[in-house]
XYZ file of N, CA and C in Angstrom:
834
model
N 61.338 114.442 76.057
C 61.095 114.219 77.961
C 62.307 113.016 77.909
N 62.415 112.442 77.034
C 64.043 111.867 77.019
C 65.027 112.321 77.341
N 65.101 113.810 76.324
C 66.529 114.270 76.958
C 66.652 114.926 78.431
N 65.430 115.497 78.304
C 65.887 116.050 79.802
C 65.817 115.034 80.801
N 64.995 113.967 80.784
C 65.896 113.325 81.776
C 67.526 112.429 81.828
N 67.568 111.998 80.628
C 69.384 112.407 79.811
C 69.672 113.635 80.625
N 69.523 115.125 80.559
C 70.462 115.802 80.867
C 70.312 115.725 82.283
N 69.407 115.517 82.994
C 69.212 115.600 84.404
C 69.702 114.271 85.560
N 70.072 113.501 84.273
C 71.042 112.076 84.772
C 72.312 112.695 84.432
N 72.620 113.420 83.688
C 74.175 113.591 83.871
C 74.889 115.110 85.016
N 73.693 115.667 84.793
C 73.652 116.893 85.983
C 74.000 116.450 87.008
N 73.036 115.484 87.570
C 73.240 114.379 88.864
C 74.556 114.317 88.732
N 74.967 113.066 87.296
C 76.337 112.717 87.753
C 77.422 113.595 88.263
N 77.187 114.837 87.666
C 78.316 115.514 87.546
C 78.361 116.373 89.265
N 77.124 117.086 89.470
C 76.852 117.438 90.920
C 77.128 116.371 91.972
N 77.168 115.062 91.867
C 77.383 114.289 92.880
C 78.721 113.676 92.885
N 79.767 113.774 91.606
C 81.457 113.922 91.697
C 81.591 114.844 92.213
N 81.478 116.276 91.271
C 81.881 117.235 91.975
C 81.587 117.892 93.748
N 80.615 117.188 94.470
C 80.075 116.685 95.703
C 81.065 116.072 96.338
N 81.477 114.909 95.837
C 82.511 113.614 96.273
C 84.198 114.434 96.054
N 84.298 115.106 95.075
C 85.786 115.767 95.055
C 85.926 116.952 96.405
N 85.002 117.909 96.568
C 85.140 118.944 97.041
C 85.199 118.196 98.523
N 84.169 117.322 98.760
C 84.469 116.350 100.004
C 85.779 115.684 100.685
N 86.265 114.943 99.931
C 87.774 114.671 99.685
C 88.943 115.837 99.513
N 88.957 116.622 99.153
C 90.134 117.220 98.756
C 89.735 118.583 99.900
N 88.698 119.385 100.131
C 88.915 120.576 101.025
C 90.126 120.090 102.385
N 89.496 119.368 103.325
C 90.901 118.847 104.324
C 91.829 119.201 104.028
N 92.415 118.795 102.440
C 93.935 118.662 102.446
C 93.946 120.356 101.826
N 93.078 120.957 100.929
C 93.427 122.043 101.052
C 93.119 123.107 102.184
N 92.797 122.954 103.222
C 92.571 123.237 104.483
C 93.619 123.027 105.569
N 94.571 122.317 105.011
C 95.824 121.774 105.673
C 96.932 122.546 105.136
N 97.208 123.155 103.705
C 97.758 123.483 102.830
C 97.764 124.768 103.185
N 96.473 125.089 103.662
C 96.286 127.178 103.553
C 96.627 126.746 105.332
N 96.598 126.450 106.398
C 97.097 126.630 107.544
C 98.881 126.475 107.630
N 99.469 125.991 106.734
C 100.666 125.279 106.600
C 101.570 126.721 106.070
N 100.552 127.684 104.977
C 100.940 128.655 104.808
C 100.529 129.806 105.496
N 100.138 129.685 106.575
C 99.227 131.073 106.684
C 100.338 131.434 108.135
N 100.928 132.461 108.178
C 102.047 132.996 109.370
C 101.139 132.715 110.723
N 101.651 132.438 111.525
C 101.314 132.062 112.661
C 100.383 133.283 113.615
N 100.705 134.459 113.181
C 99.994 135.630 113.681
C 98.329 135.624 113.072
N 98.599 135.421 111.898
C 96.952 135.400 111.113
C 96.122 133.838 111.373
N 97.081 133.010 112.021
C 96.241 132.129 111.979
C 94.928 132.077 113.122
N 95.133 133.352 113.930
C 94.571 133.487 115.354
C 93.604 134.699 114.989
N 94.090 135.706 114.188
C 93.912 136.982 114.432
C 92.889 137.249 113.411
N 92.650 136.317 112.260
C 91.753 136.574 110.894
C 90.657 135.591 111.162
N 90.548 134.347 111.882
C 89.801 133.824 111.806
C 89.004 132.854 110.768
N 87.772 132.722 110.227
C 87.828 131.464 109.302
C 87.837 132.457 108.057
N 89.010 132.127 107.199
C 88.870 132.730 105.601
C 89.449 131.638 104.774
N 89.478 131.362 103.768
C 88.966 130.343 102.881
C 90.841 130.550 102.104
N 91.088 131.796 102.297
C 92.499 132.417 101.830
C 93.464 133.109 102.758
N 94.321 132.682 103.103
C 94.632 133.951 103.873
C 95.060 135.390 103.551
N 95.039 136.363 103.755
C 95.770 138.112 103.407
C 97.141 137.596 102.909
N 97.861 137.071 103.532
C 99.077 136.737 103.663
C 99.885 135.332 103.558
N 100.891 135.334 102.924
C 101.005 133.398 103.657
C 102.934 133.670 103.066
N 103.037 132.487 103.992
C 104.760 132.051 104.255
C 105.250 131.138 104.204
N 106.340 130.471 104.181
C 106.901 129.243 103.586
C 107.957 128.813 104.858
N 107.893 129.810 106.158
C 108.529 129.933 107.267
C 108.260 128.178 108.132
N 106.807 128.168 108.264
C 106.741 127.123 108.751
C 107.504 125.534 107.860
N 107.567 125.321 106.768
C 108.498 124.348 106.082
C 109.753 124.172 106.379
N 110.116 125.782 106.213
C 111.796 125.742 106.533
C 112.039 125.831 108.109
N 111.332 125.700 108.629
C 111.294 125.268 110.621
C 111.154 124.142 110.632
N 110.577 123.395 110.139
C 110.333 122.184 110.229
C 111.259 121.444 109.346
N 111.924 121.549 108.249
C 113.097 121.234 108.355
C 114.710 121.233 108.351
N 114.598 122.506 109.063
C 115.674 122.642 109.290
C 115.884 122.785 111.264
N 114.969 123.117 111.740
C 114.618 123.091 113.115
C 114.764 122.081 114.249
N 114.279 121.119 113.365
C 113.451 119.951 114.067
C 114.003 118.746 113.522
N 113.964 117.523 114.043
C 114.401 116.358 113.590
C 113.605 116.088 112.763
N 112.935 116.467 111.811
C 112.404 115.896 110.708
C 112.754 115.216 109.404
N 114.256 115.801 108.866
C 114.515 114.571 107.881
C 114.979 113.460 108.375
N 115.739 113.431 109.795
C 115.502 111.909 110.446
C 114.153 111.264 110.634
N 113.094 112.046 110.712
C 111.699 111.500 110.846
C 111.243 110.894 109.671
N 112.242 111.824 108.401
C 111.480 111.361 106.959
C 112.159 109.956 106.723
N 113.396 110.150 107.085
C 114.588 109.214 106.537
C 114.073 107.948 107.204
N 113.856 107.891 108.333
C 112.971 106.605 108.948
C 111.757 105.924 108.467
N 110.697 106.616 108.098
C 109.744 106.247 107.748
C 109.822 105.764 105.961
N 110.570 106.110 105.229
C 110.598 105.853 103.968
C 111.400 104.519 104.329
N 112.331 104.579 104.833
C 113.252 102.771 105.311
C 112.090 101.960 105.517
N 110.896 102.612 106.380
C 110.279 101.489 107.219
C 108.950 101.370 106.064
N 109.091 102.425 105.002
C 107.746 102.108 104.277
C 107.997 100.993 103.032
N 108.932 101.767 102.723
C 109.797 100.449 101.163
C 110.429 99.676 101.795
N 111.100 99.172 103.402
C 111.222 97.325 103.365
C 109.884 96.774 103.481
N 108.976 97.610 104.341
C 107.786 96.499 104.051
C 106.728 96.329 103.461
N 106.782 97.283 102.551
C 106.241 96.962 101.306
C 107.040 96.093 100.200
N 108.469 95.639 100.309
C 108.722 94.982 99.771
C 108.930 93.583 100.250
N 108.771 93.557 101.801
C 108.874 92.387 102.013
C 107.571 91.692 102.271
N 106.037 92.553 101.868
C 104.850 92.508 102.042
C 104.233 91.759 100.446
N 105.272 92.447 99.580
C 104.797 92.292 97.986
C 105.553 90.596 97.820
N 106.826 90.662 98.294
C 107.453 89.621 98.358
C 106.784 88.064 98.402
N 106.601 88.377 99.708
C 105.609 86.928 100.439
C 104.184 86.874 99.829
N 103.411 87.950 99.886
C 102.494 88.151 99.214
C 102.331 87.714 97.485
N 103.044 87.455 96.580
C 103.663 87.197 95.487
C 103.175 85.311 95.453
N 104.742 85.229 96.402
C 105.007 84.218 96.372
C 104.169 82.745 96.910
N 103.064 83.474 98.096
C 102.312 82.638 98.520
C 100.836 83.146 97.773
N 100.323 83.976 97.033
C 99.021 83.786 96.466
C 99.693 82.675 94.775
N 100.765 83.010 94.578
C 101.200 82.175 93.553
C 101.086 80.674 93.799
N 101.580 80.089 94.997
C 101.113 78.821 95.385
C 99.511 78.541 96.119
N 98.891 79.307 96.301
C 97.656 79.214 96.531
C 96.903 78.908 95.155
N 97.346 79.575 94.275
C 96.460 79.935 93.220
C 97.242 78.757 92.285
N 97.973 78.007 92.169
C 98.514 76.485 91.453
C 98.630 75.497 91.652
N 98.908 75.781 93.247
C 99.444 74.475 93.657
C 97.512 73.636 94.427
N 97.937 72.511 94.470
C 96.950 71.711 95.272
C 97.358 71.115 96.147
N 97.599 71.086 97.486
C 97.956 70.719 98.857
C 97.041 70.117 99.801
N 97.480 69.731 100.741
C 96.971 69.186 102.216
C 96.817 70.359 103.233
N 95.749 70.982 103.246
C 95.454 72.255 104.134
C 95.157 73.241 103.592
N 95.206 73.183 102.540
C 95.310 75.049 101.507
C 93.799 76.019 101.857
N 92.709 75.128 102.306
C 91.649 75.818 102.441
C 92.048 76.230 103.819
N 92.858 75.320 104.821
C 92.509 75.731 105.936
C 93.768 77.027 106.140
N 94.757 76.602 105.203
C 95.974 78.079 105.024
C 94.871 80.124 104.748
N 94.465 79.525 103.991
C 93.318 80.510 103.210
C 92.317 81.202 104.280
N 91.795 80.063 105.134
C 90.861 80.381 105.852
C 91.712 81.445 107.518
N 93.175 80.594 107.714
C 93.497 81.347 108.373
C 94.337 82.793 108.299
N 94.364 83.047 107.208
C 94.810 84.077 106.466
C 93.914 84.941 106.727
N 92.603 84.800 106.240
C 91.170 85.478 106.015
C 91.167 85.550 107.757
N 91.110 84.874 108.852
C 90.719 84.932 109.986
C 91.883 85.837 110.534
N 92.840 86.226 110.327
C 93.570 87.206 110.796
C 93.566 88.827 110.816
N 92.575 89.087 109.840
C 92.226 90.574 109.256
C 90.487 90.958 110.374
N 90.534 89.881 111.187
C 89.254 89.889 112.276
C 89.677 90.683 113.442
N 91.206 90.160 113.729
C 91.204 91.162 114.673
C 92.390 92.589 114.757
N 91.886 92.947 115.769
C 92.628 94.697 115.568
C 94.038 94.571 115.558
N 94.435 95.900 115.616
C 96.166 96.177 115.952
C 96.306 95.848 117.766
N 95.498 96.408 117.974
C 95.540 96.681 120.000
C 95.422 95.589 120.570
N 94.346 94.475 119.806
C 95.025 93.121 120.594
C 95.718 92.589 120.565
N 96.454 92.531 119.226
C 98.135 92.160 119.098
C 99.027 92.789 119.664
N 98.991 93.692 120.477
C 100.135 94.492 120.268
C 100.865 93.698 121.313
N 100.266 93.164 122.441
C 100.844 92.851 123.299
C 101.758 91.463 123.196
N 101.306 90.109 122.339
C 102.075 89.494 121.734
C 103.143 89.747 120.596
N 103.216 90.793 119.852
C 104.026 91.516 118.825
C 105.045 92.105 119.556
N 104.604 92.740 121.136
C 106.020 93.010 122.087
C 106.503 92.065 122.108
N 106.361 91.091 122.913
C 106.649 89.776 123.565
C 107.656 89.163 121.731
N 106.763 88.627 120.995
C 108.343 88.235 119.878
C 109.349 89.139 119.706
N 108.684 90.514 119.273
C 109.938 91.151 119.186
C 110.830 90.784 120.087
N 110.684 91.453 121.355
C 111.839 91.071 122.531
C 112.257 89.779 122.230
N 111.797 88.709 122.135
C 112.122 87.673 122.092
C 113.443 87.661 120.782
N 113.050 88.097 120.235
C 113.926 87.996 118.523
C 114.718 88.807 118.397
N 114.838 89.761 119.987
C 115.852 90.987 119.976
C 115.809 92.336 118.747
N 114.253 92.141 118.247
C 113.605 93.033 117.556
C 113.218 94.407 117.816
N 112.713 94.434 119.450
C 112.524 95.832 119.965
C 112.866 96.746 119.559
N 112.210 97.614 119.556
C 112.585 99.175 119.447
C 113.819 99.574 118.162
N 113.116 98.491 117.015
C 113.966 98.931 115.774
C 113.432 99.153 114.969
N 113.714 100.205 113.590
C 112.953 100.029 112.273
C 113.024 99.133 111.842
N 113.878 97.988 111.616
C 113.811 96.367 111.020
C 112.389 95.793 111.679
N 112.632 95.806 112.479
C 111.548 94.631 113.143
C 109.828 95.793 113.482
N 109.867 97.227 113.470
C 108.214 97.793 112.591
C 108.073 97.452 111.335
N 109.371 97.132 110.807
C 109.127 96.639 108.915
C 108.230 95.650 109.294
N 109.448 94.893 109.688
C 108.599 92.988 109.660
C 107.439 93.316 110.179
N 106.749 93.763 111.054
C 105.546 94.019 111.823
C 104.806 94.583 110.966
N 104.900 95.392 110.465
C 103.882 96.262 109.187
C 103.679 95.106 107.498
N 105.046 94.727 107.342
C 104.894 93.637 106.320
C 104.421 92.486 106.726
N 103.809 91.902 107.806
C 103.287 90.542 108.325
C 102.073 91.368 108.076
N 101.557 92.528 108.774
C 100.060 92.665 108.816
C 99.803 92.831 107.419
N 100.497 92.800 106.648
C 100.141 93.262 104.973
C 99.752 91.694 104.482
N 100.459 91.267 104.957
C 100.427 89.786 103.950
C 99.202 89.185 103.830
N 98.592 88.738 104.547
C 97.254 88.545 104.270
C 96.152 88.878 102.913
N 96.609 90.138 102.919
C 95.618 91.151 101.824
C 96.588 91.278 100.747
N 97.849 91.018 100.890
C 98.986 90.804 99.615
C 98.600 89.578 98.980
N 98.501 88.574 100.019
C 98.309 87.236 99.281
C 97.165 86.746 98.340
N 96.008 87.496 99.036
C 94.886 87.441 98.666
C 94.530 88.233 96.945
N 95.210 89.322 96.755
C 95.176 90.290 95.710
C 96.151 89.689 94.781
N 97.582 89.172 95.437
C 97.749 88.667 93.970
C 97.496 87.638 93.717
N 96.854 86.806 94.256
C 96.363 85.157 94.026
C 95.157 85.536 93.273
N 94.351 86.756 92.895
C 93.434 87.249 92.702
C 94.025 87.153 90.964
N 95.059 87.823 90.343
C 95.998 87.930 89.538
C 96.749 86.812 88.826
N 96.868 85.923 90.110
C 97.339 84.670 89.090
C 96.271 83.762 88.622
N 95.596 83.880 89.466
C 94.647 82.983 88.791
C 93.963 83.474 87.472
N 94.163 84.900 87.183
C 93.755 85.603 85.885
C 94.630 85.102 84.437
N 95.943 84.110 84.970
C 97.014 84.354 84.152
C 96.316 82.863 83.629
N 96.277 82.501 82.442
C 96.355 80.700 81.938
C 97.370 80.288 82.137
N 97.195 79.010 82.822
C 98.191 78.045 83.031
C 98.653 77.674 82.054
N 98.370 77.641 80.890
C 99.260 76.965 79.294
C 100.501 78.008 79.403
N 100.306 79.013 79.616
C 101.698 79.957 79.545
C 102.724 79.048 79.932
N 102.398 78.819 81.309
C 103.439 77.949 82.142
C 104.099 76.849 81.606
N 102.993 76.177 81.410
C 103.355 74.624 80.633
C 104.119 75.050 79.691
N 103.908 75.537 78.715
C 104.598 76.018 77.563
C 106.246 76.217 77.850
N 106.161 77.345 78.549
C 107.444 77.188 79.176
C 108.036 76.438 79.606
N 107.576 75.255 80.591
C 108.215 74.301 80.964
C 108.557 73.620 80.006
N 107.720 73.236 79.057
C 107.796 72.325 77.890
C 109.324 72.703 77.404
N 109.083 74.056 76.719
C 110.451 74.695 76.153
C 111.957 74.708 77.283
N 111.676 73.973 78.408
C 112.774 73.554 79.395
C 113.065 74.518 80.371
N 112.329 75.225 80.892
C 112.134 75.966 81.968
C 111.664 75.338 83.238
N 112.715 75.496 84.641
C 111.815 74.674 85.447
C 110.318 75.813 86.155
N 109.578 74.988 87.023
C 108.482 75.421 87.645
C 109.139 76.532 87.665
N 109.959 77.141 88.951
C 110.179 78.121 89.474
C 110.635 79.364 88.186
N 111.442 79.200 87.482
C 111.846 79.921 85.817
C 110.384 80.752 85.569
N 109.689 79.348 85.434
C 108.285 80.093 84.651
C 107.294 80.865 85.387
N 107.879 80.957 86.422
C 107.372 81.831 87.590
C 107.620 83.222 87.547
N 109.026 82.936 87.632
C 110.090 84.933 87.615
C 109.295 85.029 86.032
N 109.976 83.977 85.073
C 109.885 85.116 83.626
C 108.440 84.930 83.466
N 107.554 84.217 83.852
C 106.464 84.484 82.576
C 105.370 84.746 83.252
N 105.171 84.303 84.696
C 103.656 84.659 85.602
C 104.305 86.531 86.379
N 105.237 86.569 86.449
C 105.396 87.470 87.503
C 105.096 88.924 86.803
N 105.887 89.085 85.469
C 106.006 89.866 84.349
C 104.230 90.434 84.169
N 103.577 89.452 83.990
C 102.471 89.625 83.671
C 101.486 89.967 84.728
N 102.268 89.808 86.059
C 101.383 90.500 87.582
C 101.735 91.375 87.766
N 102.921 92.683 87.098
C 103.358 93.917 87.660
C 102.131 94.895 87.898
N 100.825 94.921 87.150
C 99.788 95.549 87.591
C 99.428 95.343 89.104
N 99.383 93.871 89.754
C 99.003 93.573 90.620
C 100.149 93.803 91.577
N 101.435 93.725 91.302
C 102.636 93.970 92.194
C 102.747 95.252 92.531
N 102.327 96.118 91.512
C 101.927 97.408 91.817
C 100.659 98.157 92.610
N 100.076 97.430 92.806
C 98.692 97.803 93.856
C 98.831 97.285 94.934
N 99.356 95.748 94.999
C 100.126 94.804 96.398
C 100.991 96.328 97.235
N 102.559 96.790 96.690
C 103.376 97.279 96.907
C 102.423 98.700 97.419
N 101.533 99.497 96.543
C 100.930 100.529 96.926
C 100.139 100.667 97.972
N 99.589 99.759 98.511
C 98.738 99.874 99.122
C 99.340 99.259 100.823
N 100.684 98.329 100.650
C 101.577 98.432 101.726
C 102.311 99.454 101.760
N 102.876 100.215 101.208
C 103.368 100.983 101.255
C 102.691 102.337 101.871
N 101.271 102.723 101.621
C 100.628 103.764 102.046
C 100.342 103.458 103.330
N 100.046 101.947 103.747
C 99.583 101.483 105.024
C 101.222 101.788 106.300
N 102.286 101.535 105.797
C 103.499 101.666 106.767
C 103.517 102.901 106.669
N 103.645 104.422 105.835
C 103.868 105.214 106.033
C 103.676 106.207 106.704
N 101.878 105.735 106.494
C 100.920 106.389 107.750
C 100.498 105.791 108.790
N 100.702 104.868 109.448
C 100.510 104.169 110.513
C 100.724 104.801 111.546
N 99.975 104.931 112.947
C 100.818 105.739 114.224
C 101.351 104.937 115.407
N 100.017 104.344 115.627
C 99.678 103.082 116.604
C 100.848 102.321 117.237
N 101.442 101.485 115.895
C 102.457 100.813 116.123
C 103.845 101.612 116.597
N 103.904 102.176 115.560
C 105.232 103.391 115.486
C 105.330 104.030 116.877
N 104.168 104.265 117.501
C 104.430 104.936 118.698
C 104.591 104.358 119.998
N 104.298 102.710 119.802
C 104.169 102.059 121.113
C 105.537 100.967 120.742
N 105.824 100.797 119.233
C 106.908 99.774 119.623
C 108.363 100.695 119.239
N 108.538 102.024 118.879
C 109.202 103.009 118.666
C 109.875 103.785 120.261
N 110.511 103.642 120.712
C 110.896 104.257 122.062
C 111.877 105.655 121.880
N 112.713 105.171 121.396
C 114.401 106.143 120.586
C 113.366 107.222 120.430
N 114.063 108.131 120.381
C 113.217 109.653 119.831
C 114.341 109.663 118.727
N 115.247 109.153 118.355
C 116.134 109.029 116.789
C 115.564 108.236 115.966
N 114.647 107.082 116.290
C 113.886 106.011 115.198
C 112.770 106.335 115.257
N 112.277 107.588 115.689
C 110.767 107.779 115.308
C 110.205 107.741 113.775
N 109.530 107.741 113.404
C 108.883 107.786 112.530
C 107.613 109.011 112.053
N 107.334 109.329 110.854
C 106.824 110.957 111.203
C 105.188 111.039 111.727
N 104.691 109.797 111.344
C 103.329 110.110 112.451
C 103.387 109.919 114.130
N 104.186 109.221 114.345
C 104.488 109.872 116.104
C 104.928 111.080 116.101
N 106.299 111.377 115.285
C 106.806 113.044 115.385
C 105.659 114.202 115.368
N 104.886 113.823 114.575
C 103.687 114.937 114.415
C 102.844 115.402 116.025
N 103.407 114.531 116.815
C 102.560 114.839 118.138
C 103.809 115.530 119.271
N 104.607 115.646 118.589
C 105.943 116.655 119.322
C 105.103 118.385 119.189
N 104.282 118.727 117.946
C 104.375 119.985 117.906
C 103.282 120.489 118.814
N 103.056 119.457 119.982
C 101.394 119.516 120.585
C 102.169 119.502 122.122
N 102.292 120.738 122.597
C 102.689 120.677 124.151
C 101.475 120.905 124.984
N 102.240 121.162 126.210
C 101.022 121.133 127.527
C 99.878 122.286 127.045
N 101.182 123.506 127.250
C 99.988 124.648 127.220
C 99.646 125.189 125.702
N 100.120 124.319 124.580
C 100.379 125.048 123.155
C 100.277 123.813 122.045
N 99.567 124.399 121.225
C 99.873 123.689 119.680
C 100.177 124.114 118.259
N 101.745 124.071 118.198
C 102.037 124.769 117.217
C 101.212 124.034 115.338
N 100.134 124.992 115.383
C 99.323 124.058 113.935
C 100.223 124.599 112.607
N 101.045 125.901 112.567
C 101.518 125.551 111.006
C 102.377 124.713 111.251
N 103.498 124.293 111.879
C 104.537 123.475 111.955
C 104.085 122.527 111.468
N 102.903 121.607 112.972
C 102.157 120.640 112.303
C 101.222 120.222 110.773
N 101.000 121.674 110.379
C 100.818 120.988 109.146
C 101.722 120.915 108.096
N 102.645 121.693 108.430
C 103.331 121.846 107.089
C 104.225 120.599 107.329
N 104.388 119.583 108.613
C 104.977 118.675 108.185
C 104.082 118.026 107.683
N 102.895 117.728 107.841
C 101.359 116.960 107.323
C 101.667 116.943 105.869
N 101.970 118.235 105.271
C 102.091 118.320 103.723
C 103.182 117.775 103.529
N 104.127 118.020 103.921
C 105.816 116.966 103.464
C 105.123 115.243 103.849
N 104.675 115.296 104.995
C 104.204 113.766 104.803
C 103.651 112.761 103.612
N 102.889 114.067 102.599
C 101.620 113.235 101.829
C 102.685 113.646 100.516
N 103.836 114.306 100.068
C 104.387 114.448 99.113
C 104.652 113.103 98.661
N 105.747 112.113 99.455
C 106.158 110.892 99.145
C 105.068 110.271 98.923
N 103.818 109.602 99.212
C 102.885 109.163 99.068
C 102.331 109.346 97.033
N 101.937 111.095 97.238
C 101.354 111.457 96.061
C 102.458 111.249 95.144
N 103.817 111.261 95.127
C 104.552 110.836 94.054
C 104.842 109.585 93.830
N 104.800 108.921 94.576
C 104.331 107.112 94.603
C 103.480 106.681 93.774
N 102.595 107.327 94.191
C 101.241 106.687 93.478
C 100.938 107.669 92.022
N 101.612 108.951 92.047
C 101.602 109.141 90.330
C 102.325 108.335 89.137
N 103.576 108.187 89.942
C 104.306 106.876 89.083
C 103.586 105.175 88.687
N 103.177 105.159 90.058
C 102.508 103.667 89.953
C 100.310 103.637 89.478
N 100.620 104.908 88.837
C 98.850 104.883 89.302
C 98.594 104.225 87.572
N 99.083 104.089 86.411
C 98.742 103.375 85.224
C 98.684 101.761 85.774
N 99.666 100.737 86.419
C 99.301 100.063 86.837
C 98.686 99.805 87.842
N 98.316 100.740 88.763
C 97.760 100.582 90.128
C 96.022 100.098 89.358
N 95.659 101.405 88.597
C 94.221 101.207 88.498
C 94.111 99.945 87.414
N 95.339 99.859 86.316
C 95.215 98.251 85.103
C 94.959 97.401 86.625
N 95.804 97.231 87.792
C 95.819 95.991 88.712
C 94.634 95.503 89.291
N 93.721 96.736 89.961
C 92.539 97.002 91.112
C 91.336 96.545 89.655
N 91.306 96.857 88.347
C 90.691 96.235 87.651
C 90.684 94.470 86.847
N 91.631 94.404 86.713
C 92.123 93.313 86.221
C 92.169 92.022 86.937
N 92.473 92.605 88.527
C 92.549 91.513 89.225
C 91.151 91.155 89.875
N 89.954 91.615 89.472
C 89.023 91.801 89.915
C 87.871 90.417 89.260
N 88.667 90.227 88.018
C 87.752 89.094 87.532
C 88.666 87.906 86.669
N 88.265 86.948 86.463
C 89.286 85.494 86.236
C 89.279 85.469 84.800
N 90.055 84.699 83.883
C 89.924 84.411 82.814
C 90.182 85.421 81.807
């Protein structure tokens, strides 16, 4: 009886995992299927798991007949800049909240937490006024700063959990050997938090790369658009170019997949080690 129970439990786990994988990957498969299906077959074949013919013309048209390369480069600059700023600010703030005791520390942590309660739509008007005031409206740098600012609270708490897991004895030993507090932080603590840095940068990069609403509202110049709002250009008043939109969406996914492929080891280690202390 125990053997049957174990087999049933094993089969149930694999069935649940298989259903989850299908549920998660099927939309991506369908997106790729539309991207490689000739336009005339999209409407004539109906719903099929695999097209009778395939083409790469949608990818070629997106890359050569539209401004997609410019949008791609704009998204890369904004996402990398936002991830770098958010990770740097989160690492420094997380270290301060973990290692230092100062007046108002609890208030700072509370305020960082409170910022996560507000949606982007509530902040769009004050953000627009602030950017206009400092001359960063309608600019990619201003958009990157906004993305970084919105990710700093999460990055701070995540990096704080990693710094908490590092014994203070290591820093004290480094300072006894002649290091300053800053040198101990840079040479001892931060190298040990590389998994946390990778996890923080990964989340900040993904959030900035795929964000639509702020990019749509804060960027008005066509030459400075990022990919998510640019996808809307495939929707016209009377038609939708599903093939090119799907091809552009596939190209949008590639950098994120490549990025996570390189940092996967650090990301998994970061998410697991940062969850516990000691």
